[in-house]
XYZ file of C-alpha atoms in Angstrom:
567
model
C 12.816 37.892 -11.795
C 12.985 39.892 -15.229
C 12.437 36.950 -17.164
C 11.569 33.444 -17.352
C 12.373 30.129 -19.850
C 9.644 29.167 -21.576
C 9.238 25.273 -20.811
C 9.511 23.018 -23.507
C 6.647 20.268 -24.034
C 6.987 17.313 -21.262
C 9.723 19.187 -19.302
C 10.226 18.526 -15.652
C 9.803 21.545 -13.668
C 13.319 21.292 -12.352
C 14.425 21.452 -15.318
C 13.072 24.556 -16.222
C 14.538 26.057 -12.880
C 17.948 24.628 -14.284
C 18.040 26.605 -17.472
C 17.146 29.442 -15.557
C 20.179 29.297 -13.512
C 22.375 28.895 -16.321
C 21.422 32.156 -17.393
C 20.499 34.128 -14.248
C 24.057 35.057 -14.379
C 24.415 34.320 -10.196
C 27.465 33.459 -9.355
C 26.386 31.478 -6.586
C 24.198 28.779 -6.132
C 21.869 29.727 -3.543
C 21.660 32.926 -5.133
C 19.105 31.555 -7.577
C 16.834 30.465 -5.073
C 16.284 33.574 -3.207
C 15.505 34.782 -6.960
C 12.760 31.708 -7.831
C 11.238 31.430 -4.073
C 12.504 34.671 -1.956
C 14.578 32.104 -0.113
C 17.441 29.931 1.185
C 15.447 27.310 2.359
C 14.274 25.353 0.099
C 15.582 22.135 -1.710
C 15.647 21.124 -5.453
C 12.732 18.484 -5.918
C 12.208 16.363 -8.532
C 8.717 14.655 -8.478
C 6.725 17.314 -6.375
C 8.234 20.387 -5.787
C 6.812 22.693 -3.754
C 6.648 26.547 -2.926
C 5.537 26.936 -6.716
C 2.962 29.811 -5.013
C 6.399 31.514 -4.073
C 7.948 30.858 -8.270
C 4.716 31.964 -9.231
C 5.028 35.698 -7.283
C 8.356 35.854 -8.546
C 7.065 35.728 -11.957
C 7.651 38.745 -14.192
C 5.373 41.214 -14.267
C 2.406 39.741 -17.054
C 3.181 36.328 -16.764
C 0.826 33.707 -17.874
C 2.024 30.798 -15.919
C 0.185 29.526 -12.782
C 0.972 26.919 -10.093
C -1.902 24.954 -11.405
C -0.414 24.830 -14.669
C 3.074 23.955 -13.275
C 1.598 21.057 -11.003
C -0.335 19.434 -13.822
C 1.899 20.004 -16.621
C 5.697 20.001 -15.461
C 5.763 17.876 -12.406
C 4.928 13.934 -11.929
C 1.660 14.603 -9.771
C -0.621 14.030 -12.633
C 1.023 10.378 -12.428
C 1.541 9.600 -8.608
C -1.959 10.976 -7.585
C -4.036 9.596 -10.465
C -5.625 6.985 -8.032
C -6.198 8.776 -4.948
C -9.547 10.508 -3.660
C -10.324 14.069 -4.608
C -9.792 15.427 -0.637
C -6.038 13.780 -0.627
C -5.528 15.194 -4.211
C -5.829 18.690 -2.817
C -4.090 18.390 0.316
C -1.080 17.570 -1.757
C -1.722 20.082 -3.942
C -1.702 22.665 -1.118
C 1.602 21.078 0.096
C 3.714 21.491 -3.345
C 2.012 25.389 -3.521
C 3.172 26.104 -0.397
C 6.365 25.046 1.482
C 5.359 21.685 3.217
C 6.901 19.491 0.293
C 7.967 16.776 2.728
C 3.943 16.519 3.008
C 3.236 15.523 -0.652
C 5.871 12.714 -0.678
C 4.272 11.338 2.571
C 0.418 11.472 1.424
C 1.360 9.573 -1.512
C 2.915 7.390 0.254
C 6.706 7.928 -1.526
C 8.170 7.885 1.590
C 7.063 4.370 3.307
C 6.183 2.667 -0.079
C 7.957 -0.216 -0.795
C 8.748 0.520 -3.832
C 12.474 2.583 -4.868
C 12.355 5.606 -6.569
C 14.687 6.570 -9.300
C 18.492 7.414 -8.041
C 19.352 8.804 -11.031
C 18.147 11.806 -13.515
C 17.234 9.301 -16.967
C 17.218 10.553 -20.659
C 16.597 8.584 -23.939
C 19.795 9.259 -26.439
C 17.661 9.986 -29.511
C 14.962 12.611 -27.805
C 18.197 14.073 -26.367
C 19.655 14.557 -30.035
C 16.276 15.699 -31.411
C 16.031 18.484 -28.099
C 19.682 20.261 -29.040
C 18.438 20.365 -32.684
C 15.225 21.618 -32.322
C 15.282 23.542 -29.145
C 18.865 24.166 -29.080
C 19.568 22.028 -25.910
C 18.547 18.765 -24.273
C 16.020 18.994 -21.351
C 15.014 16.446 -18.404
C 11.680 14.728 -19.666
C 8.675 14.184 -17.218
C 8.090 10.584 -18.928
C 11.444 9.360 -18.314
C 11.629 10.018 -14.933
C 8.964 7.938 -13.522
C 9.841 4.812 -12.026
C 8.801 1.802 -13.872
C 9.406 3.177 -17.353
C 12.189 2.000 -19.326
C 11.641 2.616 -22.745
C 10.471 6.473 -24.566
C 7.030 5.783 -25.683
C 7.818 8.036 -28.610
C 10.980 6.599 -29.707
C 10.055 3.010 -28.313
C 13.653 2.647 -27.317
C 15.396 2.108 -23.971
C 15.981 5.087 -21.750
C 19.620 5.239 -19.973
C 20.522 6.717 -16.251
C 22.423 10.291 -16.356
C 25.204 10.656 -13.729
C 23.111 13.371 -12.001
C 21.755 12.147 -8.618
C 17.761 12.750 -8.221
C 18.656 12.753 -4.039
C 21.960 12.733 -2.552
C 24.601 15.360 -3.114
C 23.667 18.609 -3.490
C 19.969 19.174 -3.103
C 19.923 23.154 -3.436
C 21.410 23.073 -7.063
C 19.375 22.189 -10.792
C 21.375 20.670 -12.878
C 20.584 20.317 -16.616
C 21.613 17.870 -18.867
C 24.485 17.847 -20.879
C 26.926 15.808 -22.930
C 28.966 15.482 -20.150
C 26.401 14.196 -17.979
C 24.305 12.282 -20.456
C 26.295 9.491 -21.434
C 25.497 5.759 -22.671
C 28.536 3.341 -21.602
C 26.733 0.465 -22.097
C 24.189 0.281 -24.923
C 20.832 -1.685 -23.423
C 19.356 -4.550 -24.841
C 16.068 -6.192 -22.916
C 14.262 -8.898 -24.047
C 11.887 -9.122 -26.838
C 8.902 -10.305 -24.219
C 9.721 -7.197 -22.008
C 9.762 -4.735 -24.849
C 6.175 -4.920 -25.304
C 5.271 -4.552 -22.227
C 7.825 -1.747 -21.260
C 5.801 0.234 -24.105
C 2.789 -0.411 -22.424
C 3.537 0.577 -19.320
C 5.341 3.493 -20.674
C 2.164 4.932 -22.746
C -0.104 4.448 -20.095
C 1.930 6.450 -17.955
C 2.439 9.425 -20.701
C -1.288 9.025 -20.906
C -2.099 9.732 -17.237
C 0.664 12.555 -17.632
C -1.446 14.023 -20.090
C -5.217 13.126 -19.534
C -5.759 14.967 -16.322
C -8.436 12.392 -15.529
C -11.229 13.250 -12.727
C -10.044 12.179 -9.159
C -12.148 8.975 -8.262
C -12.697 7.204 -4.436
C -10.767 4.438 -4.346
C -14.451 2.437 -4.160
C -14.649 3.502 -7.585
C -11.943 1.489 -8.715
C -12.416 -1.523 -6.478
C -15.722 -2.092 -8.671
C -14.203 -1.028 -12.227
C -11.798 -4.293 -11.166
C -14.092 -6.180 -9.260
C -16.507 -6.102 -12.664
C -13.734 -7.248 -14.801
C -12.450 -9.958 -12.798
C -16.087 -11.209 -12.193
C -16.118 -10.892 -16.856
C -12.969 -12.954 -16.496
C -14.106 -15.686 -14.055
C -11.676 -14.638 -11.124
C -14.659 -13.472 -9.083
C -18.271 -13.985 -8.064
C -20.734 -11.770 -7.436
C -20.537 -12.797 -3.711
C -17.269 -11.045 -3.334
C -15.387 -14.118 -3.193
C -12.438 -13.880 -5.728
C -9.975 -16.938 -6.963
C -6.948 -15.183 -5.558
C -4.373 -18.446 -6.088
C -5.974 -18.192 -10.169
C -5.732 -14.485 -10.242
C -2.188 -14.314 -8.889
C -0.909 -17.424 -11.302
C -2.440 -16.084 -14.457
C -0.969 -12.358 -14.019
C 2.503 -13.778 -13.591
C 2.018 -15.608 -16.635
C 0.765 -12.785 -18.368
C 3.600 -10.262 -17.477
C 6.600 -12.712 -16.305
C 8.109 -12.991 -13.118
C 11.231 -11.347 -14.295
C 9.571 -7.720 -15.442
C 7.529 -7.736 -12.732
C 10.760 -8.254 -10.354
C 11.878 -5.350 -13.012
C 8.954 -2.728 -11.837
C 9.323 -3.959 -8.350
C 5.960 -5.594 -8.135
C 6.670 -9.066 -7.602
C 3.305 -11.578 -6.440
C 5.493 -14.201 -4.544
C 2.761 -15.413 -1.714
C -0.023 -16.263 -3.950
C -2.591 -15.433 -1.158
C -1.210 -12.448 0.608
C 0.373 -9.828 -1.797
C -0.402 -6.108 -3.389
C -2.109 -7.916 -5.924
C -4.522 -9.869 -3.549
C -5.010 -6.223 -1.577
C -5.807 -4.142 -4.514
C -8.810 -6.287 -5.519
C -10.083 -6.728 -1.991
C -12.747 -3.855 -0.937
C -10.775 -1.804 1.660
C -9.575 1.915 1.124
C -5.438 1.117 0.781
C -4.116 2.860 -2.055
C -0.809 1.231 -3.437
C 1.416 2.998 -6.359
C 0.216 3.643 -9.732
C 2.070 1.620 -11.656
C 0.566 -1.437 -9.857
C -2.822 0.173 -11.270
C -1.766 0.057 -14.569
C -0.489 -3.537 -14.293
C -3.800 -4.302 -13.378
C -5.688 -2.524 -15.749
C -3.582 -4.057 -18.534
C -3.833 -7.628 -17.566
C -8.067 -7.365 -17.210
C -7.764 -5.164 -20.738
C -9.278 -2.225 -19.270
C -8.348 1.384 -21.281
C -7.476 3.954 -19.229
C -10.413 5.764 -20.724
C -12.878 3.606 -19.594
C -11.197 2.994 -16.217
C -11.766 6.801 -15.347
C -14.830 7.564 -16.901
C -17.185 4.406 -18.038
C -18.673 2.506 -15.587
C -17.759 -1.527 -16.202
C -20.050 -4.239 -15.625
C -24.274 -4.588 -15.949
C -26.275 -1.932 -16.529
C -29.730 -2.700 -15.493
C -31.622 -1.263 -18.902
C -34.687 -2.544 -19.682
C -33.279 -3.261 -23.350
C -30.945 -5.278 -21.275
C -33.648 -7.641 -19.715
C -32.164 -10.561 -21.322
C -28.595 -10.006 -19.822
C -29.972 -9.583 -16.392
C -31.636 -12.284 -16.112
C -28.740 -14.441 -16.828
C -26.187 -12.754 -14.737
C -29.117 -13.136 -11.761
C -28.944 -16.670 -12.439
C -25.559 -16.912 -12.861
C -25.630 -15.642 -9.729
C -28.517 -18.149 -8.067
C -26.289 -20.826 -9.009
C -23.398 -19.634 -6.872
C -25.046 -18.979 -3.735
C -27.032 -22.364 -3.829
C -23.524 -23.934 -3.707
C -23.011 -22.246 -0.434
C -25.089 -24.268 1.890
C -27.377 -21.213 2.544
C -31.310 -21.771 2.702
C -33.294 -20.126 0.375
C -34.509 -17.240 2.322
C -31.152 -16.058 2.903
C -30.461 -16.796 -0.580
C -33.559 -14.161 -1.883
C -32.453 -11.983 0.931
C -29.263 -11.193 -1.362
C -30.865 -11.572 -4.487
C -33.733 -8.490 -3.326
C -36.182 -11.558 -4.205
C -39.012 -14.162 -2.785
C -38.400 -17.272 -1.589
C -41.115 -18.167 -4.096
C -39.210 -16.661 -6.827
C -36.012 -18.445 -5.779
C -37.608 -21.680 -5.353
C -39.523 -21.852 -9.037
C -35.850 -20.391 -10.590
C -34.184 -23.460 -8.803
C -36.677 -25.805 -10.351
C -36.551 -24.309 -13.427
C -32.526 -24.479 -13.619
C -32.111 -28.085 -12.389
C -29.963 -26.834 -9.423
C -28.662 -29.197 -6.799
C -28.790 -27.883 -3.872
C -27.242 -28.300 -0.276
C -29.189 -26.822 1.815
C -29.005 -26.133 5.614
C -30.784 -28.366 7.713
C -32.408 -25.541 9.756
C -33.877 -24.173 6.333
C -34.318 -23.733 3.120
C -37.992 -25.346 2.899
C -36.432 -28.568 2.769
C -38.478 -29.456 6.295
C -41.458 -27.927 5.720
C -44.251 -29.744 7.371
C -42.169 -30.669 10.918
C -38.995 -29.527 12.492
C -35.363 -30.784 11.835
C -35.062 -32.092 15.037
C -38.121 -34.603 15.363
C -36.416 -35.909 12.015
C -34.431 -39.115 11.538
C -31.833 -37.729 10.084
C -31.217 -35.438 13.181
C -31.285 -38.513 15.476
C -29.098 -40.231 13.422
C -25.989 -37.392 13.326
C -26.797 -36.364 17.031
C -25.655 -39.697 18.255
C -22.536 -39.812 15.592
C -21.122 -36.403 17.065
C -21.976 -37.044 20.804
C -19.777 -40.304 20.238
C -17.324 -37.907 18.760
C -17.715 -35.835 21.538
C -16.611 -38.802 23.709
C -13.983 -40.197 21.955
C -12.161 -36.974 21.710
C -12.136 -36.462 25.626
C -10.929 -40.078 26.080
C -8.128 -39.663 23.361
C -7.168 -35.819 25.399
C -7.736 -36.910 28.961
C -5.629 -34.131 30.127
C -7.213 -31.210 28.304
C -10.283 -29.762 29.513
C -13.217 -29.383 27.465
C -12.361 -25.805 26.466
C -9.153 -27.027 24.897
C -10.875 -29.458 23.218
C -13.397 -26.743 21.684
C -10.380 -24.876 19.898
C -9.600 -27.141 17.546
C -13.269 -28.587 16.952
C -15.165 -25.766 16.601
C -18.142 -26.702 13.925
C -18.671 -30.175 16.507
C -18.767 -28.049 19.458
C -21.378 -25.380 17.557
C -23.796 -27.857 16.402
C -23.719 -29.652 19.961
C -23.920 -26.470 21.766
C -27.114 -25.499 19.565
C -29.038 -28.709 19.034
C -28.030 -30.627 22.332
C -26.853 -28.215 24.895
C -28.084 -29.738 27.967
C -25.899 -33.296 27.146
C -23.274 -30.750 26.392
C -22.972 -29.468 29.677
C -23.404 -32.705 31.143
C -20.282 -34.221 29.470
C -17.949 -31.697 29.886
C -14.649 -31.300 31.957
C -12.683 -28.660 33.511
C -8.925 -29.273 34.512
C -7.688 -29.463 37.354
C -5.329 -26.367 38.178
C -1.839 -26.983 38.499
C -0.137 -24.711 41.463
C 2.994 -22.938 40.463
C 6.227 -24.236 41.338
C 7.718 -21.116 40.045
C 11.054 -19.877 41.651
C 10.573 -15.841 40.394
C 13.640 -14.791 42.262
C 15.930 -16.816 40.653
C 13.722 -16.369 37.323
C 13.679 -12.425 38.297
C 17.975 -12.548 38.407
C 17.997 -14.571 35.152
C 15.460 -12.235 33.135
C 17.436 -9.434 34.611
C 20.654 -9.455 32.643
C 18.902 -11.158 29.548
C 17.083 -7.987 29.199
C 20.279 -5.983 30.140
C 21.502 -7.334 26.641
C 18.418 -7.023 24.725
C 18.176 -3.202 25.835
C 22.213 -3.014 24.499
C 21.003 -4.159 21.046
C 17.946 -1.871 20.515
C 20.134 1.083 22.210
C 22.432 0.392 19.388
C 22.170 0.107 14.999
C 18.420 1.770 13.928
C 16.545 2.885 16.625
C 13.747 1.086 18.420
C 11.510 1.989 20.687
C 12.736 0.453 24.186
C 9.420 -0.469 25.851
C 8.183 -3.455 27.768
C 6.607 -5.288 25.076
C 9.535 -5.103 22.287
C 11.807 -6.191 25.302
C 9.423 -8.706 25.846
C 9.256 -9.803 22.254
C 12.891 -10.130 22.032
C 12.783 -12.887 24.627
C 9.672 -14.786 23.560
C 8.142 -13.846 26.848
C 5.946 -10.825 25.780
C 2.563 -12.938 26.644
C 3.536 -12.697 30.695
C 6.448 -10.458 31.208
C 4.461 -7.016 31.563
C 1.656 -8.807 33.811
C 4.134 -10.445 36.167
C 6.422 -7.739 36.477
C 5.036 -7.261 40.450
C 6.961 -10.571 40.839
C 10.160 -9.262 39.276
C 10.855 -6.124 41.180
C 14.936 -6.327 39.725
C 13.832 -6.621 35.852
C 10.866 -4.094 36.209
C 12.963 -1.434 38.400
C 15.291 -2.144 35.424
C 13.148 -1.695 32.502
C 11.410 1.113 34.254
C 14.594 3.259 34.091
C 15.557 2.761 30.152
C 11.838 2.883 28.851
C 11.395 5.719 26.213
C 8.657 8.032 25.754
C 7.448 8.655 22.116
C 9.003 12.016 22.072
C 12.462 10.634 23.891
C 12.286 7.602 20.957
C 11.703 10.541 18.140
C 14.624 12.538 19.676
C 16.917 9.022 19.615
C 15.639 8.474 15.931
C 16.574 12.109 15.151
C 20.205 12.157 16.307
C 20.517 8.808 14.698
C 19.484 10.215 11.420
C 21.686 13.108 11.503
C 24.752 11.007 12.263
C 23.643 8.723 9.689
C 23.476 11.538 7.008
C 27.452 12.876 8.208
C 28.458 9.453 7.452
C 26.826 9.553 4.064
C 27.902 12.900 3.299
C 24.273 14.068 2.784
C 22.821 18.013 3.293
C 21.106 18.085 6.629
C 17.231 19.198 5.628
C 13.600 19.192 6.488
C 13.535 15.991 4.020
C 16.090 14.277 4.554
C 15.643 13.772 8.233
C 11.756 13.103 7.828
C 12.806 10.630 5.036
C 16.056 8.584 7.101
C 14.659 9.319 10.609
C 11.152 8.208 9.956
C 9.260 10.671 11.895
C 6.067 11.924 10.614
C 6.277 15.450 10.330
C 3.195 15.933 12.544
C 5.187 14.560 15.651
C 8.523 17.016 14.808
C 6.430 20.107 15.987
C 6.411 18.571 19.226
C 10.162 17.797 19.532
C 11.688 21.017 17.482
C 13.539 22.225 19.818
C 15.207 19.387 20.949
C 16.564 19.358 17.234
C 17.002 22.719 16.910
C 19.626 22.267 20.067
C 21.200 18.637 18.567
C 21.312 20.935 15.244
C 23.042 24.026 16.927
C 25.374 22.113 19.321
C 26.653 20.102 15.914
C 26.815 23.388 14.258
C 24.214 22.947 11.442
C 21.780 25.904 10.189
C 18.352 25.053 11.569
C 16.437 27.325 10.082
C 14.244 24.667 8.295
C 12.658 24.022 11.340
């Protein structure tokens, strides 16, 4: 190239690439991209582009631009990777150098994410006016183009969809924004309770845009939370958190409606993203859902990244640990543990624990087995031992005479904590009042069953054959039918269905070729540019398996008459 735009501040890379086609002076299209990357085949990304070590060798001579620079100041990876782990952050920065874009998308977890990306380039009216008069002409913002931000943080008014398509249409074209393109039908009007919190969420993400905070393990974060929601009362220091509080204060807080809005409803109160991200596992979700977070517990962004929250065990501090460890005392003792256990956590005595508990007042509940409260003879020469032994043997018995055709086993499932204590305290009368049942001989007719099954699975292996691809294998056939807990270990006794199921069964790589040619005819339909991403994206195939299978598409590709040189 013999020159190169100068990118304005907070411009999208793609942008960028878009004014340089408007004056490269190519006539054609694809022209351009054998000028920025020495190649045809490549696609026009939005988020994370990729091949930026190609732009960057392109460059004319004495340029001062790097792909570093590019990925951290014109593209939306300083907002989509801000949470991950420093050895994740790399590999996707490897993948946008080189050519392996599809990759980036799929580490961050774009592609399988539940939540939508943008469908259409977005612009706020009055940044666009200020862009033509300063600069000349309007550019594509990074800011505005992250999903979950509706308002311009500078102009703190609502930002408006273009009529350019982010994906679909053309992907090997950047367009730039123009009067034409950039229009507002409709003028936008959102609720004064959403406003504020649309500017929230819209300077924390210009601030991750432009911090270029440290990469942190996602442990790191887990305890910044974990500190705060112990501060706020939704946790104790035994890990335990109030998830049915947590989740019914944070909708309060935001509103069910804007969180529908930024796709990050809590509707199961027990089991949701919310109720995994303050958990202690390694799952990373998207950033926004951070920043929710973060704002409801009134944690900065500052301190998130680079203070560490909670007690810091000073010895000017003395006074504050000492309470928090007996804030702490109090819990466990409300556990039923004895008190060894109890200093066992603590990294204490049982002497200390025992003169803190006197000191406090506590009432305790402690385990019959421990917790000093039997110190001078043993539980079971007590009273009170006698006295519950006899109530659950009785128990014992009543429950057999009330189930007198379950065996003892059966019985055990559902009365677990009666069966433990018996089992431990009074095994031998255990064993002695127990029952097996009897076993019932089969009056099974498995040819007729075996010529029923048959053309029931006939019809299930017509639907998966047909619509989005399945994977045809004996357990979703089983599945289908509600007979997945026998069907695959008494297939010897169906020699029709198995021979059957034997014959339509499909491989991983046959199921990745079906899901392939479904995908393509999918994208015909749609009218959509057969590529590296798009398949990976509509087929669902991770790109490691597609190595495997390549020339199987390369054929499908060829025989349909498409260019497979992506491959």
């Amino acid at each position: 190239m013999n020159f190169f735009p100068t990118p304005y501040p907070d411009e999208i890379l793609y942008s960028t690439l878009g004014r340089y086609c408007i004056r490269s002076g190519n006539i054609k299209e694809i022209h351009n991209f054998e000028d920025l990357f020495s190649t045809r085949n490549c696609i026009a990304s939005v988020e994370l582009p990729s091949k930026i070590d190609a732009l960057i060798e392109n460059m004319p001579v004495n340029s001062i631009y790097t792909a570093e620079y590019f990925i951290y100041n014109h593209t939306l990876f300083p907002f989509y990777a801000a949470f991950i782990e420093p050895q994740r952050a790399e590999k996707i920065i490897k993948s946008m150098r080189s050519g392996r874009g599809a990759d980036a998308y799929i580490r961050l977890g774009l592609v399988s994410n539940s939540i939508d990306l943008n469908k259409y380039f977005r612009f706020c009216p009055q940044c666009f006016m200020e862009d033509i008069e300063i600069y000349g002409e309007p550019y594509w913002h990074r800011i505005h183009q992250i999903t979950g931000v509706f308002v311009c943080p500078k102009h703190k008014a609502p930002i408006y969809n273009s009529q350019v398509l982010v994906r679909g249409g053309s992907r090997q074209r950047f367009i730039t924004p123009s009067i034409d393109n950039c229009i507002v039908e409709k003028e936008i009007y959102y609720p004064n309770e959403y406003i504020e919190k649309m500017i929230w969420m819209a300077e924390d993400a210009q601030r991750l845009l432009n911090s270029r905070f440290d990469f942190k393990e996602q442990e790191w974060f887990k305890r910044q939370f974990r500190a705060k929601l112990i501060e706020k009362g939704y946790a104790r220091m035994n890990n335990f958190v109030h998830q049915k509080k947590l989740a019914q204060d944070f909708i309060d807080f935001y509103g069910e409606d804007y969180l529908k809005l930024v796709q990050s409803p809590v509707q199961n109160k027990s089991q949701n993203w919310l109720s995994s991200m303050v958990r202690y596992n390694n799952r990373i979700t998207f950033t926004l859902r951070y920043l929710l977070l973060a704002r409801f517990l009134g944690i900065p962004l500052d301190t998130l990244f680079n203070e560490r929250i909670g007690f810091k065990c000073e010895y000017d501090d003395i006074d504050s640990y000492q309470q928090l460890w007996e804030k702490r005392l109090v819990e466990l003792s409300q556990l039923g543990l004895s008190i060894r256990e109890i200093a066992n956590i603590l990294d204490s005595t049982p002497k200390t624990v025992r003169r803190a508990i006197d000191k406090l007042g506590i009432e305790t509940f402690w385990k019959y087995n421990g917790g000093g409260k039997y110190v001078n003879k043993k539980y079971t020469d007590t009273n009170e031992f006698k006295v519950k032994r006899d109530h659950l043997r009785a128990e014992w018995i009543k429950l057999h005479n009330k189930y007198p055709n379950k065996s003892s086993n059966q019985i055990r499932q559902s009365h677990q904590a009666l069966y433990r204590w018996l089992s431990k305290y009074d095994l031998e009368w255990l064993r002695q009042h127990s029952r097996r049942k009897a076993n019932i001989s089969s009056t099974v007719d498995w040819n007729k069953r075996d010529k029923e099954l048959l053309s029931k699975v006939k019809e299930v292996v017509k639907e998966l054959q047909q619509g989005k691809p399945q994977r045809i294998t004996w357990s979703t056939i089983g599945s289908r039918l509600g007979v997945n807990g026998w069907l695959l270990k008494r297939k010897d006794k169906l020699p029709l269905t198995r021979e059957y199921i034997e014959s339509v069964k499909e491989g991983l790589q046959e199921f990745h070729i079906r899901k392939i040619k479904w995908a393509i005819d999918k994208l015909e339909k749609e009218d959509k540019e057969i590529t590296y991403w798009n398949l990976v994206e509509v087929a669902g195939v991770k790109p490691r398996y597609l190595k495997f299978i390549s020339k199987e598409i390369k054929d499908i590709l060829i025989e349909k008459g498409y260019n497979c040189d992506f491959l």
